[in-house]
Amino acid sequence: MRIRATVAAVSGALALSALAVPAAQADAQGTVNLDRPSVAERFGASSARSAFNAQALPVVSNVTVNSGKALVFGTTTVRTFTVSLTASHPSGIQDAYIDLWHGTNAESDVDGYLPPNEEVADCTATSATTSNCKLTITAAPGLNGDAVGDLYANALAGTWHVSAYALSNDGEIYANDYFKTHKVQRLAKLTVNAAPEPVVKGKAITVTGNLSRADWETGKYVGLSGQSVGLQFRKAATTTYTSVKGIKSTTGGALKTTVTASVDGYHRFSYAGISSTAAVSATGDYVDVR
């Protein structure tokens, strides 16, 4: 472990550095490697202090990723999002660090890493002791030919850990690789078609569609089977959809069900999502009932 005894690493794990190589790099054999420098390398070796002289550690709160919203990536999505925290210390705050990592142990089992773009956080003092600090992170999917993205494998979709660090003006360091978690998900797509159009009142309407999601490894969208999907209806001249029935997607993400025609309105499928895949609702398909 490369953290010095002077660093109060709540997790006991390695820190990550914005100076690191890209999160995912492929060698000649196609193996993806991650480089994760230490806390001292992030904040500067001179920041390390003797444990015998350590003062109160910075207090960190309000750690926020992408305004609290899940990070959703399609097949070619490149996203830059903001991460932020509030830190306080009697001496004031000079720097902060936030990243996202995927795995079971920050010290020995990390297979995904999203570092900040900046070498130093943008910290705005709100008092002599407290600052709000911001950084940005850029990430992209991909494992197509030479295009190895940060999200190089579908298995990376789901729950990621969020690390939060703060450096006080007198060199005290708070470091926690397990401060919170955040969702990083695959984008889902959902289609719908209601027929026939128009239809006689009391007759059957067949509603079909397809549920698919981004495959980060192939750069394509693939059907998602065995998922619970809801059929919803919105009466013409209204704004709210109501649930009609639930069905499951079949092979290739196919969806099919029938309802009885009653009044003019819009039919759509809605998917609540799962840990690895974002929620999505199709655009309603209008049927004229006569």
PDB file of C-alpha atoms in Angstrom, residues 9-275:
ATOM      1  CA  ALA A   9      -7.171   6.917   4.525  1.00  0.00           C
ATOM      2  CA  VAL A  10     -10.604   5.969   5.826  1.00  0.00           C
ATOM      3  CA  SER A  11     -10.692   3.150   3.302  1.00  0.00           C
ATOM      4  CA  GLY A  12      -7.056   2.192   3.700  1.00  0.00           C
ATOM      5  CA  ALA A  13      -6.942   2.198  -0.098  1.00  0.00           C
ATOM      6  CA  LEU A  14      -4.900   3.839  -2.798  1.00  0.00           C
ATOM      7  CA  ALA A  15      -5.787   7.285  -4.019  1.00  0.00           C
ATOM      8  CA  LEU A  16      -6.208   7.984  -7.708  1.00  0.00           C
ATOM      9  CA  SER A  17      -4.500  10.702  -9.684  1.00  0.00           C
ATOM     10  CA  ALA A  18      -5.708  13.055 -12.361  1.00  0.00           C
ATOM     11  CA  LEU A  19      -2.166  12.773 -13.691  1.00  0.00           C
ATOM     12  CA  ALA A  20      -2.664   9.103 -14.434  1.00  0.00           C
ATOM     13  CA  VAL A  21      -2.788   7.586 -17.909  1.00  0.00           C
ATOM     14  CA  PRO A  22      -6.275   7.153 -19.397  1.00  0.00           C
ATOM     15  CA  ALA A  23      -8.473   4.870 -17.356  1.00  0.00           C
ATOM     16  CA  ALA A  24      -8.367   2.096 -19.935  1.00  0.00           C
ATOM     17  CA  GLN A  25      -5.359   1.260 -22.082  1.00  0.00           C
ATOM     18  CA  ALA A  26      -4.977  -1.845 -24.203  1.00  0.00           C
ATOM     19  CA  ASP A  27      -1.650  -3.595 -24.596  1.00  0.00           C
ATOM     20  CA  ALA A  28      -0.615  -5.694 -27.580  1.00  0.00           C
ATOM     21  CA  GLN A  29      -2.631  -8.632 -26.280  1.00  0.00           C
ATOM     22  CA  GLY A  30      -5.747  -6.498 -25.741  1.00  0.00           C
ATOM     23  CA  THR A  31      -5.506  -6.567 -21.955  1.00  0.00           C
ATOM     24  CA  VAL A  32      -6.849  -3.441 -20.277  1.00  0.00           C
ATOM     25  CA  ASN A  33      -4.656  -1.895 -17.619  1.00  0.00           C
ATOM     26  CA  LEU A  34      -5.367   0.750 -14.984  1.00  0.00           C
ATOM     27  CA  ASP A  35      -2.856   3.105 -13.391  1.00  0.00           C
ATOM     28  CA  ARG A  36      -3.722   4.357  -9.905  1.00  0.00           C
ATOM     29  CA  PRO A  37      -1.146   6.629  -8.235  1.00  0.00           C
ATOM     30  CA  SER A  38      -1.091   7.243  -4.512  1.00  0.00           C
ATOM     31  CA  VAL A  39      -2.539  10.051  -2.407  1.00  0.00           C
ATOM     32  CA  ALA A  40       0.921  11.597  -2.097  1.00  0.00           C
ATOM     33  CA  GLU A  41       1.285  11.583  -5.898  1.00  0.00           C
ATOM     34  CA  ARG A  42      -2.097  13.283  -6.244  1.00  0.00           C
ATOM     35  CA  PHE A  43      -1.492  16.052  -3.725  1.00  0.00           C
ATOM     36  CA  GLY A  44       2.317  16.107  -3.912  1.00  0.00           C
ATOM     37  CA  ALA A  45       4.773  14.123  -1.800  1.00  0.00           C
ATOM     38  CA  SER A  46       5.450  17.168   0.346  1.00  0.00           C
ATOM     39  CA  SER A  47       1.853  16.987   1.549  1.00  0.00           C
ATOM     40  CA  ALA A  48       2.660  13.920   3.623  1.00  0.00           C
ATOM     41  CA  ARG A  49       2.959  14.698   7.349  1.00  0.00           C
ATOM     42  CA  SER A  50       4.191  12.722  10.310  1.00  0.00           C
ATOM     43  CA  ALA A  51       1.478  10.818  12.125  1.00  0.00           C
ATOM     44  CA  PHE A  52       2.924  12.151  15.379  1.00  0.00           C
ATOM     45  CA  ASN A  53       2.283  15.735  14.251  1.00  0.00           C
ATOM     46  CA  ALA A  54      -1.069  15.182  12.616  1.00  0.00           C
ATOM     47  CA  GLN A  55      -3.785  17.672  13.475  1.00  0.00           C
ATOM     48  CA  ALA A  56      -7.535  17.398  12.948  1.00  0.00           C
ATOM     49  CA  LEU A  57      -8.377  15.977   9.544  1.00  0.00           C
ATOM     50  CA  PRO A  58     -10.531  17.830   6.992  1.00  0.00           C
ATOM     51  CA  VAL A  59     -14.250  17.118   7.192  1.00  0.00           C
ATOM     52  CA  VAL A  60     -15.870  16.219   3.858  1.00  0.00           C
ATOM     53  CA  SER A  61     -19.582  16.361   3.007  1.00  0.00           C
ATOM     54  CA  ASN A  62     -22.014  16.956   0.136  1.00  0.00           C
ATOM     55  CA  VAL A  63     -20.130  14.750  -2.314  1.00  0.00           C
ATOM     56  CA  THR A  64     -22.136  14.993  -5.545  1.00  0.00           C
ATOM     57  CA  VAL A  65     -21.723  13.308  -8.930  1.00  0.00           C
ATOM     58  CA  ASN A  66     -23.545  14.595 -12.015  1.00  0.00           C
ATOM     59  CA  SER A  67     -26.043  16.524  -9.858  1.00  0.00           C
ATOM     60  CA  GLY A  68     -27.082  13.219  -8.302  1.00  0.00           C
ATOM     61  CA  LYS A  69     -28.321  11.729 -11.571  1.00  0.00           C
ATOM     62  CA  ALA A  70     -27.197   8.360 -12.936  1.00  0.00           C
ATOM     63  CA  LEU A  71     -24.557   8.425 -15.663  1.00  0.00           C
ATOM     64  CA  VAL A  72     -26.018   6.854 -18.804  1.00  0.00           C
ATOM     65  CA  PHE A  73     -23.915   5.949 -21.845  1.00  0.00           C
ATOM     66  CA  GLY A  74     -24.957   4.805 -25.315  1.00  0.00           C
ATOM     67  CA  THR A  75     -22.604   3.204 -27.817  1.00  0.00           C
ATOM     68  CA  THR A  76     -20.741   6.369 -28.789  1.00  0.00           C
ATOM     69  CA  THR A  77     -21.554   8.714 -25.902  1.00  0.00           C
ATOM     70  CA  VAL A  78     -18.758  10.939 -24.625  1.00  0.00           C
ATOM     71  CA  ARG A  79     -19.840  12.691 -21.432  1.00  0.00           C
ATOM     72  CA  THR A  80     -18.185  15.324 -19.309  1.00  0.00           C
ATOM     73  CA  PHE A  81     -19.858  15.751 -15.940  1.00  0.00           C
ATOM     74  CA  THR A  82     -19.205  17.677 -12.754  1.00  0.00           C
ATOM     75  CA  VAL A  83     -18.270  16.211  -9.371  1.00  0.00           C
ATOM     76  CA  SER A  84     -18.126  18.308  -6.232  1.00  0.00           C
ATOM     77  CA  LEU A  85     -17.757  18.270  -2.472  1.00  0.00           C
ATOM     78  CA  THR A  86     -17.680  20.544   0.550  1.00  0.00           C
ATOM     79  CA  ALA A  87     -14.644  20.368   2.842  1.00  0.00           C
ATOM     80  CA  SER A  88     -13.675  22.201   6.000  1.00  0.00           C
ATOM     81  CA  HIS A  89     -10.612  22.434   8.253  1.00  0.00           C
ATOM     82  CA  PRO A  90      -9.375  25.006  10.788  1.00  0.00           C
ATOM     83  CA  SER A  91      -6.557  25.967   8.400  1.00  0.00           C
ATOM     84  CA  GLY A  92      -8.816  26.100   5.336  1.00  0.00           C
ATOM     85  CA  ILE A  93      -8.873  23.907   2.201  1.00  0.00           C
ATOM     86  CA  GLN A  94      -6.374  24.075  -0.651  1.00  0.00           C
ATOM     87  CA  ASP A  95      -7.372  21.108  -2.855  1.00  0.00           C
ATOM     88  CA  ALA A  96      -9.825  18.223  -3.269  1.00  0.00           C
ATOM     89  CA  TYR A  97     -10.165  15.095  -5.359  1.00  0.00           C
ATOM     90  CA  ILE A  98     -13.088  12.934  -6.501  1.00  0.00           C
ATOM     91  CA  ASP A  99     -13.146   9.943  -8.820  1.00  0.00           C
ATOM     92  CA  LEU A 100     -15.302   6.920  -9.640  1.00  0.00           C
ATOM     93  CA  TRP A 101     -13.979   3.379  -9.600  1.00  0.00           C
ATOM     94  CA  HIS A 102     -15.463  -0.063 -10.214  1.00  0.00           C
ATOM     95  CA  GLY A 103     -14.499  -3.235  -8.424  1.00  0.00           C
ATOM     96  CA  THR A 104     -14.644  -4.902  -5.029  1.00  0.00           C
ATOM     97  CA  ASN A 105     -11.541  -3.455  -3.382  1.00  0.00           C
ATOM     98  CA  ALA A 106      -9.855  -0.121  -4.131  1.00  0.00           C
ATOM     99  CA  GLU A 107      -6.486  -1.540  -3.160  1.00  0.00           C
ATOM    100  CA  SER A 108      -6.486  -4.888  -4.942  1.00  0.00           C
ATOM    101  CA  ASP A 109      -9.484  -5.304  -7.255  1.00  0.00           C
ATOM    102  CA  VAL A 110     -10.262  -2.372  -9.562  1.00  0.00           C
ATOM    103  CA  ASP A 111     -11.392  -2.949 -13.140  1.00  0.00           C
ATOM    104  CA  GLY A 112     -12.820   0.488 -13.930  1.00  0.00           C
ATOM    105  CA  TYR A 113     -11.568   3.997 -13.165  1.00  0.00           C
ATOM    106  CA  LEU A 114     -12.869   7.458 -14.077  1.00  0.00           C
ATOM    107  CA  PRO A 115     -10.365  10.146 -12.968  1.00  0.00           C
ATOM    108  CA  PRO A 116     -10.920  13.908 -12.942  1.00  0.00           C
ATOM    109  CA  ASN A 117      -9.696  16.028 -15.843  1.00  0.00           C
ATOM    110  CA  GLU A 118      -8.039  18.649 -13.659  1.00  0.00           C
ATOM    111  CA  GLU A 119      -4.789  18.398 -11.729  1.00  0.00           C
ATOM    112  CA  VAL A 120      -6.188  20.731  -9.070  1.00  0.00           C
ATOM    113  CA  ALA A 121      -9.794  21.208  -7.978  1.00  0.00           C
ATOM    114  CA  ASP A 122     -11.593  24.517  -8.338  1.00  0.00           C
ATOM    115  CA  CYS A 123     -12.185  25.354  -4.678  1.00  0.00           C
ATOM    116  CA  THR A 124     -14.226  28.396  -3.652  1.00  0.00           C
ATOM    117  CA  ALA A 125     -13.985  29.444  -0.012  1.00  0.00           C
ATOM    118  CA  THR A 126     -17.307  30.097   1.697  1.00  0.00           C
ATOM    119  CA  SER A 127     -15.582  30.953   4.986  1.00  0.00           C
ATOM    120  CA  ALA A 128     -12.101  30.917   6.508  1.00  0.00           C
ATOM    121  CA  THR A 129     -12.416  27.172   7.122  1.00  0.00           C
ATOM    122  CA  THR A 130     -14.794  25.826   4.457  1.00  0.00           C
ATOM    123  CA  SER A 131     -14.654  25.504   0.664  1.00  0.00           C
ATOM    124  CA  ASN A 132     -16.825  24.110  -2.102  1.00  0.00           C
ATOM    125  CA  CYS A 133     -14.623  22.239  -4.581  1.00  0.00           C
ATOM    126  CA  LYS A 134     -15.449  21.133  -8.132  1.00  0.00           C
ATOM    127  CA  LEU A 135     -13.836  18.925 -10.755  1.00  0.00           C
ATOM    128  CA  THR A 136     -14.960  17.439 -14.062  1.00  0.00           C
ATOM    129  CA  ILE A 137     -14.702  13.890 -15.379  1.00  0.00           C
ATOM    130  CA  THR A 138     -14.929  12.780 -19.012  1.00  0.00           C
ATOM    131  CA  ALA A 139     -15.851   9.206 -19.909  1.00  0.00           C
ATOM    132  CA  ALA A 140     -16.753   7.175 -22.989  1.00  0.00           C
ATOM    133  CA  PRO A 141     -17.657   3.567 -23.829  1.00  0.00           C
ATOM    134  CA  GLY A 142     -15.881   1.394 -26.346  1.00  0.00           C
ATOM    135  CA  LEU A 143     -13.850  -1.683 -27.136  1.00  0.00           C
ATOM    136  CA  ASN A 144     -13.973  -1.493 -30.935  1.00  0.00           C
ATOM    137  CA  GLY A 145     -10.637  -2.022 -32.618  1.00  0.00           C
ATOM    138  CA  ASP A 146      -8.272   0.577 -31.165  1.00  0.00           C
ATOM    139  CA  ALA A 147     -11.089   2.568 -29.522  1.00  0.00           C
ATOM    140  CA  VAL A 148     -10.717   1.419 -25.930  1.00  0.00           C
ATOM    141  CA  GLY A 149     -12.965   3.610 -23.801  1.00  0.00           C
ATOM    142  CA  ASP A 150     -13.164   4.028 -20.065  1.00  0.00           C
ATOM    143  CA  LEU A 151     -16.276   1.813 -20.163  1.00  0.00           C
ATOM    144  CA  TYR A 152     -14.628  -0.962 -22.151  1.00  0.00           C
ATOM    145  CA  ALA A 153     -16.820  -3.829 -20.877  1.00  0.00           C
ATOM    146  CA  ASN A 154     -20.545  -4.291 -20.338  1.00  0.00           C
ATOM    147  CA  ALA A 155     -19.746  -5.779 -16.943  1.00  0.00           C
ATOM    148  CA  LEU A 156     -18.763  -2.288 -15.780  1.00  0.00           C
ATOM    149  CA  ALA A 157     -22.389  -1.150 -15.918  1.00  0.00           C
ATOM    150  CA  GLY A 158     -24.013  -0.809 -12.517  1.00  0.00           C
ATOM    151  CA  THR A 159     -22.789   0.486  -9.168  1.00  0.00           C
ATOM    152  CA  TRP A 160     -19.486   2.380  -8.948  1.00  0.00           C
ATOM    153  CA  HIS A 161     -17.669   3.605  -5.861  1.00  0.00           C
ATOM    154  CA  VAL A 162     -16.988   7.308  -5.387  1.00  0.00           C
ATOM    155  CA  SER A 163     -13.705   8.359  -3.759  1.00  0.00           C
ATOM    156  CA  ALA A 164     -13.490  11.705  -1.965  1.00  0.00           C
ATOM    157  CA  TYR A 165     -10.314  13.410  -0.718  1.00  0.00           C
ATOM    158  CA  ALA A 166      -9.507  16.828   0.693  1.00  0.00           C
ATOM    159  CA  LEU A 167      -6.205  18.571   1.426  1.00  0.00           C
ATOM    160  CA  SER A 168      -6.073  21.283   4.106  1.00  0.00           C
ATOM    161  CA  ASN A 169      -3.879  24.360   3.898  1.00  0.00           C
ATOM    162  CA  ASP A 170      -1.563  22.890   6.525  1.00  0.00           C
ATOM    163  CA  GLY A 171      -1.232  19.560   4.709  1.00  0.00           C
ATOM    164  CA  GLU A 172      -3.716  17.308   6.476  1.00  0.00           C
ATOM    165  CA  ILE A 173      -5.426  14.823   4.168  1.00  0.00           C
ATOM    166  CA  TYR A 174      -8.823  13.145   4.342  1.00  0.00           C
ATOM    167  CA  ALA A 175      -9.069  10.145   1.998  1.00  0.00           C
ATOM    168  CA  ASN A 176     -12.002   7.779   1.565  1.00  0.00           C
ATOM    169  CA  ASP A 177     -12.301   5.465  -1.423  1.00  0.00           C
ATOM    170  CA  TYR A 178     -15.758   4.313  -0.301  1.00  0.00           C
ATOM    171  CA  PHE A 179     -17.463   7.627   0.426  1.00  0.00           C
ATOM    172  CA  LYS A 180     -20.593   6.713  -1.580  1.00  0.00           C
ATOM    173  CA  THR A 181     -21.761   4.886  -4.706  1.00  0.00           C
ATOM    174  CA  HIS A 182     -23.180   6.046  -8.030  1.00  0.00           C
ATOM    175  CA  LYS A 183     -24.904   4.367 -10.981  1.00  0.00           C
ATOM    176  CA  VAL A 184     -23.166   4.118 -14.372  1.00  0.00           C
ATOM    177  CA  GLN A 185     -25.635   2.580 -16.820  1.00  0.00           C
ATOM    178  CA  ARG A 186     -26.126   1.381 -20.370  1.00  0.00           C
ATOM    179  CA  LEU A 187     -28.592   3.410 -22.429  1.00  0.00           C
ATOM    180  CA  ALA A 188     -31.835   1.609 -23.303  1.00  0.00           C
ATOM    181  CA  LYS A 189     -34.094   2.161 -26.305  1.00  0.00           C
ATOM    182  CA  LEU A 190     -37.774   1.289 -26.557  1.00  0.00           C
ATOM    183  CA  THR A 191     -40.082   1.332 -29.576  1.00  0.00           C
ATOM    184  CA  VAL A 192     -43.861   0.935 -29.910  1.00  0.00           C
ATOM    185  CA  ASN A 193     -46.423   0.466 -32.643  1.00  0.00           C
ATOM    186  CA  ALA A 194     -50.172   0.201 -32.050  1.00  0.00           C
ATOM    187  CA  ALA A 195     -52.340  -1.141 -34.892  1.00  0.00           C
ATOM    188  CA  PRO A 196     -54.671  -1.055 -36.689  1.00  0.00           C
ATOM    189  CA  GLU A 197     -55.084   2.707 -37.118  1.00  0.00           C
ATOM    190  CA  PRO A 198     -57.885   3.702 -37.108  1.00  0.00           C
ATOM    191  CA  VAL A 199     -59.759   0.993 -35.227  1.00  0.00           C
ATOM    192  CA  VAL A 200     -63.413   0.308 -34.464  1.00  0.00           C
ATOM    193  CA  LYS A 201     -64.407   0.752 -30.813  1.00  0.00           C
ATOM    194  CA  GLY A 202     -64.509  -2.600 -29.032  1.00  0.00           C
ATOM    195  CA  LYS A 203     -62.049  -4.240 -31.423  1.00  0.00           C
ATOM    196  CA  ALA A 204     -58.565  -5.413 -30.494  1.00  0.00           C
ATOM    197  CA  ILE A 205     -55.483  -3.225 -30.752  1.00  0.00           C
ATOM    198  CA  THR A 206     -52.170  -5.061 -31.091  1.00  0.00           C
ATOM    199  CA  VAL A 207     -49.264  -3.212 -29.511  1.00  0.00           C
ATOM    200  CA  THR A 208     -45.763  -4.306 -30.516  1.00  0.00           C
ATOM    201  CA  GLY A 209     -42.302  -2.967 -29.842  1.00  0.00           C
ATOM    202  CA  ASN A 210     -38.717  -3.735 -28.958  1.00  0.00           C
ATOM    203  CA  LEU A 211     -36.451  -3.186 -25.960  1.00  0.00           C
ATOM    204  CA  SER A 212     -32.718  -2.888 -26.595  1.00  0.00           C
ATOM    205  CA  ARG A 213     -29.672  -1.488 -24.837  1.00  0.00           C
ATOM    206  CA  ALA A 214     -26.183  -0.280 -25.688  1.00  0.00           C
ATOM    207  CA  ASP A 215     -23.461  -2.889 -25.993  1.00  0.00           C
ATOM    208  CA  TRP A 216     -20.281  -1.034 -25.015  1.00  0.00           C
ATOM    209  CA  GLU A 217     -18.097  -3.804 -26.399  1.00  0.00           C
ATOM    210  CA  THR A 218     -19.510  -4.011 -29.933  1.00  0.00           C
ATOM    211  CA  GLY A 219     -20.773  -0.459 -30.379  1.00  0.00           C
ATOM    212  CA  LYS A 220     -24.255  -1.722 -31.268  1.00  0.00           C
ATOM    213  CA  TYR A 221     -27.674  -1.971 -29.611  1.00  0.00           C
ATOM    214  CA  VAL A 222     -28.809  -5.467 -28.657  1.00  0.00           C
ATOM    215  CA  GLY A 223     -32.236  -6.802 -27.728  1.00  0.00           C
ATOM    216  CA  LEU A 224     -32.928  -7.221 -24.030  1.00  0.00           C
ATOM    217  CA  SER A 225     -35.126 -10.227 -23.252  1.00  0.00           C
ATOM    218  CA  GLY A 226     -36.826 -11.364 -20.051  1.00  0.00           C
ATOM    219  CA  GLN A 227     -37.455  -7.827 -18.789  1.00  0.00           C
ATOM    220  CA  SER A 228     -40.657  -6.516 -17.213  1.00  0.00           C
ATOM    221  CA  VAL A 229     -42.171  -3.768 -19.355  1.00  0.00           C
ATOM    222  CA  GLY A 230     -45.371  -1.863 -18.734  1.00  0.00           C
ATOM    223  CA  LEU A 231     -47.998  -0.920 -21.314  1.00  0.00           C
ATOM    224  CA  GLN A 232     -49.365   2.540 -20.631  1.00  0.00           C
ATOM    225  CA  PHE A 233     -52.173   4.633 -22.140  1.00  0.00           C
ATOM    226  CA  ARG A 234     -52.828   8.367 -22.343  1.00  0.00           C
ATOM    227  CA  LYS A 235     -56.263   9.545 -23.404  1.00  0.00           C
ATOM    228  CA  ALA A 236     -56.321  12.174 -26.150  1.00  0.00           C
ATOM    229  CA  ALA A 237     -56.219  15.781 -24.867  1.00  0.00           C
ATOM    230  CA  THR A 238     -54.703  14.670 -21.518  1.00  0.00           C
ATOM    231  CA  THR A 239     -51.112  14.673 -20.290  1.00  0.00           C
ATOM    232  CA  THR A 240     -50.851  11.705 -17.928  1.00  0.00           C
ATOM    233  CA  TYR A 241     -50.181   8.071 -18.779  1.00  0.00           C
ATOM    234  CA  THR A 242     -51.811   5.325 -16.719  1.00  0.00           C
ATOM    235  CA  SER A 243     -50.718   1.698 -16.433  1.00  0.00           C
ATOM    236  CA  VAL A 244     -52.680  -0.864 -18.432  1.00  0.00           C
ATOM    237  CA  LYS A 245     -50.778  -4.126 -17.995  1.00  0.00           C
ATOM    238  CA  GLY A 246     -47.333  -5.600 -17.569  1.00  0.00           C
ATOM    239  CA  ILE A 247     -45.587  -7.979 -19.979  1.00  0.00           C
ATOM    240  CA  LYS A 248     -42.091  -9.387 -20.443  1.00  0.00           C
ATOM    241  CA  SER A 249     -39.780  -8.904 -23.385  1.00  0.00           C
ATOM    242  CA  THR A 250     -39.035 -12.066 -25.326  1.00  0.00           C
ATOM    243  CA  THR A 251     -36.232 -13.136 -27.659  1.00  0.00           C
ATOM    244  CA  GLY A 252     -34.359 -10.182 -29.084  1.00  0.00           C
ATOM    245  CA  GLY A 253     -36.252  -7.790 -26.831  1.00  0.00           C
ATOM    246  CA  ALA A 254     -39.554  -8.275 -28.673  1.00  0.00           C
ATOM    247  CA  LEU A 255     -42.755  -6.956 -27.075  1.00  0.00           C
ATOM    248  CA  LYS A 256     -46.332  -7.829 -28.024  1.00  0.00           C
ATOM    249  CA  THR A 257     -49.724  -7.570 -26.355  1.00  0.00           C
ATOM    250  CA  THR A 258     -53.338  -6.671 -27.126  1.00  0.00           C
ATOM    251  CA  VAL A 259     -55.891  -4.294 -25.621  1.00  0.00           C
ATOM    252  CA  THR A 260     -59.504  -3.447 -26.435  1.00  0.00           C
ATOM    253  CA  ALA A 261     -60.093  -0.162 -28.244  1.00  0.00           C
ATOM    254  CA  SER A 262     -62.210   2.270 -26.227  1.00  0.00           C
ATOM    255  CA  VAL A 263     -61.237   5.910 -26.808  1.00  0.00           C
ATOM    256  CA  ASP A 264     -58.733   7.881 -28.873  1.00  0.00           C
ATOM    257  CA  GLY A 265     -55.319   8.044 -27.293  1.00  0.00           C
ATOM    258  CA  TYR A 266     -51.652   7.145 -27.117  1.00  0.00           C
ATOM    259  CA  HIS A 267     -50.185   3.743 -26.296  1.00  0.00           C
ATOM    260  CA  ARG A 268     -46.608   3.296 -25.144  1.00  0.00           C
ATOM    261  CA  PHE A 269     -44.265   0.858 -23.415  1.00  0.00           C
ATOM    262  CA  SER A 270     -42.309   1.932 -20.336  1.00  0.00           C
ATOM    263  CA  TYR A 271     -39.281   0.205 -18.807  1.00  0.00           C
ATOM    264  CA  ALA A 272     -38.226   0.921 -15.205  1.00  0.00           C
ATOM    265  CA  GLY A 273     -34.620  -0.172 -15.775  1.00  0.00           C
ATOM    266  CA  ILE A 274     -32.248  -2.296 -13.697  1.00  0.00           C
ATOM    267  CA  SER A 275     -28.937  -1.582 -12.000  1.00  0.00           C
TER     268      SER A 275
END
